[in-house]
Amino acid sequence: PVSYFVASRAKSIEQMKIKTRENTPDGVIIYSLYGEKRDKVVLVRQYRYTIGDYIYEFPAGLVEPDEEFHEGAVREMHEETGLKFTPLKVNPAFEKPYFTTIGMTVYGYAEGEISKDAQEDSEEIEVVLADREEVKRILKEENVAIMCAYQLMHFLQDDEPFAFLKKEL
């Protein structure tokens, strides 16, 4: 026998994914390009207790019950950054929930002025609009979440960072 501990936002044991066996998204990670030339990527730099330091990540958050995940992405982008987010229509294979985090990646374009007005009091978030040179520096020198790091590597190499979304799977 072994003791195994699970952290979950489910309201009851019966609603946990380990019980329901359903892989429904309860969160989103938002990969968004910014600027007229769409030559910047929207990142957040925030303190995470688990590493005792700051980490660069994509904006992300929970999808509310009965909220469509694209709507959740628009809301979370605004809450964390103050920016307006326009999701792209992409092949569902690019949006299904994958694992290390349970949630869906939503791709799109952001615009507007950065604001902290909608952030929760408990959040310590700095919005970063990173061009390719800043992305290189971040990857070399900073803590970066793995999902974010992989996409940033593509951002550096691809003239059109979202070109892969147009390919047939």
mmCIF file of N, CA, C and O in Angstrom, residues 49-50 60 90 98-99 101 118 120:
data_model
loop_
_atom_site.group_PDB
_atom_site.id
_atom_site.type_symbol
_atom_site.label_atom_id
_atom_site.label_comp_id
_atom_site.label_asym_id
_atom_site.label_seq_id
_atom_site.Cartn_x
_atom_site.Cartn_y
_atom_site.Cartn_z
ATOM 1 N N TYR A 49 5.354 30.116 -5.477
ATOM 2 C CA TYR A 49 5.872 29.615 -4.201
ATOM 3 C C TYR A 49 6.605 28.286 -4.352
ATOM 4 O O TYR A 49 7.556 28.011 -3.648
ATOM 5 N N THR A 50 6.151 27.449 -5.279
ATOM 6 C CA THR A 50 6.751 26.117 -5.406
ATOM 7 C C THR A 50 8.214 26.148 -5.824
ATOM 8 O O THR A 50 8.944 25.209 -5.539
ATOM 9 N N ALA A 60 -2.710 32.420 -18.210
ATOM 10 C CA ALA A 60 -3.472 31.178 -18.064
ATOM 11 C C ALA A 60 -4.492 31.350 -16.947
ATOM 12 O O ALA A 60 -4.413 32.291 -16.165
ATOM 13 N N VAL A 90 -8.904 27.012 -34.918
ATOM 14 C CA VAL A 90 -7.851 26.073 -35.313
ATOM 15 C C VAL A 90 -8.378 24.641 -35.260
ATOM 16 O O VAL A 90 -9.429 24.368 -34.679
ATOM 17 N N TYR A 98 -3.920 18.495 -23.166
ATOM 18 C CA TYR A 98 -2.725 17.670 -23.041
ATOM 19 C C TYR A 98 -2.296 17.710 -21.584
ATOM 20 O O TYR A 98 -2.850 18.442 -20.792
ATOM 21 N N PHE A 99 -1.295 16.953 -21.251
ATOM 22 C CA PHE A 99 -0.890 16.885 -19.864
ATOM 23 C C PHE A 99 0.492 17.442 -19.629
ATOM 24 O O PHE A 99 1.324 17.445 -20.480
ATOM 25 N N THR A 101 -0.078 20.003 -17.476
ATOM 26 C CA THR A 101 -1.113 20.782 -16.810
ATOM 27 C C THR A 101 -2.422 20.382 -17.471
ATOM 28 O O THR A 101 -2.441 20.007 -18.635
ATOM 29 N N ALA A 118 -7.928 44.289 -13.454
ATOM 30 C CA ALA A 118 -8.763 43.103 -13.252
ATOM 31 C C ALA A 118 -8.032 41.973 -12.537
ATOM 32 O O ALA A 118 -8.610 40.915 -12.313
ATOM 33 N N GLU A 120 -6.510 39.767 -9.502
ATOM 34 C CA GLU A 120 -6.917 39.524 -8.122
ATOM 35 C C GLU A 120 -5.851 40.059 -7.179
ATOM 36 O O GLU A 120 -4.669 40.139 -7.535
#
